[in-house]
JSON list of C-alpha atoms in Angstrom, two decimals:
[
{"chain": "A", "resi": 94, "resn": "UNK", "atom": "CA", "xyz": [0.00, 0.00, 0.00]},
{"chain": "A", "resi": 95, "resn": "UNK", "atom": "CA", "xyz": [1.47, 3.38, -0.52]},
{"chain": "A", "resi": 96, "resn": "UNK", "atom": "CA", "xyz": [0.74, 6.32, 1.27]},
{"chain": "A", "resi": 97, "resn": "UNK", "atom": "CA", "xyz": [-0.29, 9.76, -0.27]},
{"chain": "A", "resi": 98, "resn": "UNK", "atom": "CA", "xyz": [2.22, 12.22, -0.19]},
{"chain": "A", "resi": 99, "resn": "UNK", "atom": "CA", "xyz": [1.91, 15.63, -1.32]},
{"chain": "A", "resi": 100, "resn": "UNK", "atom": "CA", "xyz": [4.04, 18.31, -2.24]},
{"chain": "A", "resi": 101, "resn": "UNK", "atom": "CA", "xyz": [4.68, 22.07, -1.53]},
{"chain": "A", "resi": 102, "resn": "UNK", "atom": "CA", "xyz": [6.93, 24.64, -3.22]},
{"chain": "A", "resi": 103, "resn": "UNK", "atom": "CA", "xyz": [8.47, 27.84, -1.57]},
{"chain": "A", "resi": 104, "resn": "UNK", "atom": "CA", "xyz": [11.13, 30.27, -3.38]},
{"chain": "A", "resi": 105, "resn": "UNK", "atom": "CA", "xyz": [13.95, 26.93, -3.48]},
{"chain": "A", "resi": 106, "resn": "UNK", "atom": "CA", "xyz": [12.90, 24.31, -1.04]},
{"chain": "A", "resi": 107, "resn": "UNK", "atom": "CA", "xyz": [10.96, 21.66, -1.84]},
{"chain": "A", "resi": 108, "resn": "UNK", "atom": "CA", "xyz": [8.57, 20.04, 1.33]},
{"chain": "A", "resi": 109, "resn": "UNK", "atom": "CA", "xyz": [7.31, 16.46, 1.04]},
{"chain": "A", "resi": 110, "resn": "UNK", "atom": "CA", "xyz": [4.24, 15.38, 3.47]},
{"chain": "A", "resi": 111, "resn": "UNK", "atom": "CA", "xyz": [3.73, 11.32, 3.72]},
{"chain": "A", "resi": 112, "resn": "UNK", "atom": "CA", "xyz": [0.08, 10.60, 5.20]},
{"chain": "A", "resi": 113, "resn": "UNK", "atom": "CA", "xyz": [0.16, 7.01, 6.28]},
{"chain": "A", "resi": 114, "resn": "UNK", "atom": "CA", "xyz": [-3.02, 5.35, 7.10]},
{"chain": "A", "resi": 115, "resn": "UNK", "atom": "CA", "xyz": [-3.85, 2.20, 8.54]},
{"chain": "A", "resi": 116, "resn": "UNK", "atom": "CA", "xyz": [-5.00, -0.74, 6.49]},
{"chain": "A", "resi": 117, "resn": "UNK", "atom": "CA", "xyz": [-8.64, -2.03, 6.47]},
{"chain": "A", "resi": 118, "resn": "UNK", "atom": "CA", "xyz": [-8.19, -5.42, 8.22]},
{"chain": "A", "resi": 119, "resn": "UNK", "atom": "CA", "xyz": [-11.17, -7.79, 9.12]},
{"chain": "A", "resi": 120, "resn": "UNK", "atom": "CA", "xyz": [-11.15, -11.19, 10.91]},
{"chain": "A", "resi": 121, "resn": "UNK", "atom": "CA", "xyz": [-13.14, -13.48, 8.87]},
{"chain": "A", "resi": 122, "resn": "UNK", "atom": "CA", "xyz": [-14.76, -16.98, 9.79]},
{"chain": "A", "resi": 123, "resn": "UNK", "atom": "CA", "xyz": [-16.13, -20.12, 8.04]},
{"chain": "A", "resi": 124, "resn": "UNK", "atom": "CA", "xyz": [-18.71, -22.95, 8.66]},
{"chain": "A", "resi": 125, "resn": "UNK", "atom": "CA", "xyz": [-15.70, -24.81, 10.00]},
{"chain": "A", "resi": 126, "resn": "UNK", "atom": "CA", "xyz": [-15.46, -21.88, 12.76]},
{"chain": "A", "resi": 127, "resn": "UNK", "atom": "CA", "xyz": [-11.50, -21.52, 10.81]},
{"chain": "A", "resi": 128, "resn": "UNK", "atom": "CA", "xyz": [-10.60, -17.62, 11.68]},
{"chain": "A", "resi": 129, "resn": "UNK", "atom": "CA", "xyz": [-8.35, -15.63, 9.78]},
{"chain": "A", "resi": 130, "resn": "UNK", "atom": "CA", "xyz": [-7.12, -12.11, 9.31]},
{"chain": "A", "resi": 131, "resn": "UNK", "atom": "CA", "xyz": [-7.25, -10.44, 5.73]},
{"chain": "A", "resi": 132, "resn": "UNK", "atom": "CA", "xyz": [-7.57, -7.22, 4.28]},
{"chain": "A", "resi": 133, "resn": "UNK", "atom": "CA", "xyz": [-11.23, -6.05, 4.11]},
{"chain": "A", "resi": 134, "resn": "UNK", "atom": "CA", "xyz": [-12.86, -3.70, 2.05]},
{"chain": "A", "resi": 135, "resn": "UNK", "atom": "CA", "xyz": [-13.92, -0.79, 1.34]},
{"chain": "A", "resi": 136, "resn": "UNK", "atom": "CA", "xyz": [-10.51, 0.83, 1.58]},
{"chain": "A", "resi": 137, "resn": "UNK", "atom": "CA", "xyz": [-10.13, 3.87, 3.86]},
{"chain": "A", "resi": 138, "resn": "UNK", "atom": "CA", "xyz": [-9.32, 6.15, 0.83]},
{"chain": "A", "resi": 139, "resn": "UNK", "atom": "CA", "xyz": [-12.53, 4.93, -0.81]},
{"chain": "A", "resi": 140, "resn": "UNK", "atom": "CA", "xyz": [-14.61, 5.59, 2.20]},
{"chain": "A", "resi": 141, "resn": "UNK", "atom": "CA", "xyz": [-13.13, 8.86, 2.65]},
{"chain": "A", "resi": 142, "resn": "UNK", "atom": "CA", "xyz": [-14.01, 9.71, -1.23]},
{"chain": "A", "resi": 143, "resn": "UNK", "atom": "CA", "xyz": [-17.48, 8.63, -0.79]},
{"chain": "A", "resi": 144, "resn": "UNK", "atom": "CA", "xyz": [-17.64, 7.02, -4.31]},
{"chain": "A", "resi": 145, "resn": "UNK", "atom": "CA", "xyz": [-19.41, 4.23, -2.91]},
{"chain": "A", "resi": 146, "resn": "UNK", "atom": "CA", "xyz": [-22.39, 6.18, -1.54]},
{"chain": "A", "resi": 147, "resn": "UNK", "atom": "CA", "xyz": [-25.80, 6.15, -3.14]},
{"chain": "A", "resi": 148, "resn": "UNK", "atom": "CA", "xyz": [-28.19, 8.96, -3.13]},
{"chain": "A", "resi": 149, "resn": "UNK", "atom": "CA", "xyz": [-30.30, 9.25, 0.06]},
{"chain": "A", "resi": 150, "resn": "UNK", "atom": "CA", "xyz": [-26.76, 7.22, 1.91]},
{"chain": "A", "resi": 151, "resn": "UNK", "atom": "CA", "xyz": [-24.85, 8.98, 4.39]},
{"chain": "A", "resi": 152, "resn": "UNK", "atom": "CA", "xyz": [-21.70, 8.10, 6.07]},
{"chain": "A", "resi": 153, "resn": "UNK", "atom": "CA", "xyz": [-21.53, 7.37, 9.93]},
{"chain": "A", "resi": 154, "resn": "UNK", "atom": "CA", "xyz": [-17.93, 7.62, 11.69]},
{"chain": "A", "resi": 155, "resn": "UNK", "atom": "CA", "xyz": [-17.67, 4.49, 14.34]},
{"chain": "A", "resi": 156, "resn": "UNK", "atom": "CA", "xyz": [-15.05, 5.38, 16.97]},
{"chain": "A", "resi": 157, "resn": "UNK", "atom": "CA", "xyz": [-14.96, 1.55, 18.38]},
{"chain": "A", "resi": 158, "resn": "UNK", "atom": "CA", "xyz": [-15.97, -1.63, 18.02]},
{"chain": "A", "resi": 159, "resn": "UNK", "atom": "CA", "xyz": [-16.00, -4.91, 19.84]},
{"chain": "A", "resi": 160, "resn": "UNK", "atom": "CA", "xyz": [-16.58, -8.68, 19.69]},
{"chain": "A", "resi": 161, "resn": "UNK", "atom": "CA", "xyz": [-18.38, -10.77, 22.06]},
{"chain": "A", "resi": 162, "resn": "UNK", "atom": "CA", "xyz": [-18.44, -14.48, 22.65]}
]
């Protein structure tokens, strides 16, 4: 995954900003009750684009989550 980086100029000096942002990772299950760990989507970029949004859709912003049993 690469991060977005974006660029500033001033008179000679050049300033690079790297935004890294965490990957979208889900723990996934089967019939079997087998567990693992992949990457999940949407992406975070896509999320924060909205592309995926229909009209009459909003976006909600969850702060935690948890898992019982």
């Amino acid at each position: 995954m690469s991060a977005p980086t974006t660029q500033t100029q001033s008179q000679s000096q050049t300033q690079t900003t790297i935004t890294i942002t965490k990957p979208n990772i889900g723990v996934f299950t089967n019939p079997e009750h087998d567990l693992w760990i992949a990457e999940a989507q949407p992406s975070l970029e896509s999320v924060k684009k909205g592309n995926g949004l229909r009209e009459g859709e909003v976006l909600v912003g969850i702060r935690s989550t948890g898992i019982c049993g």
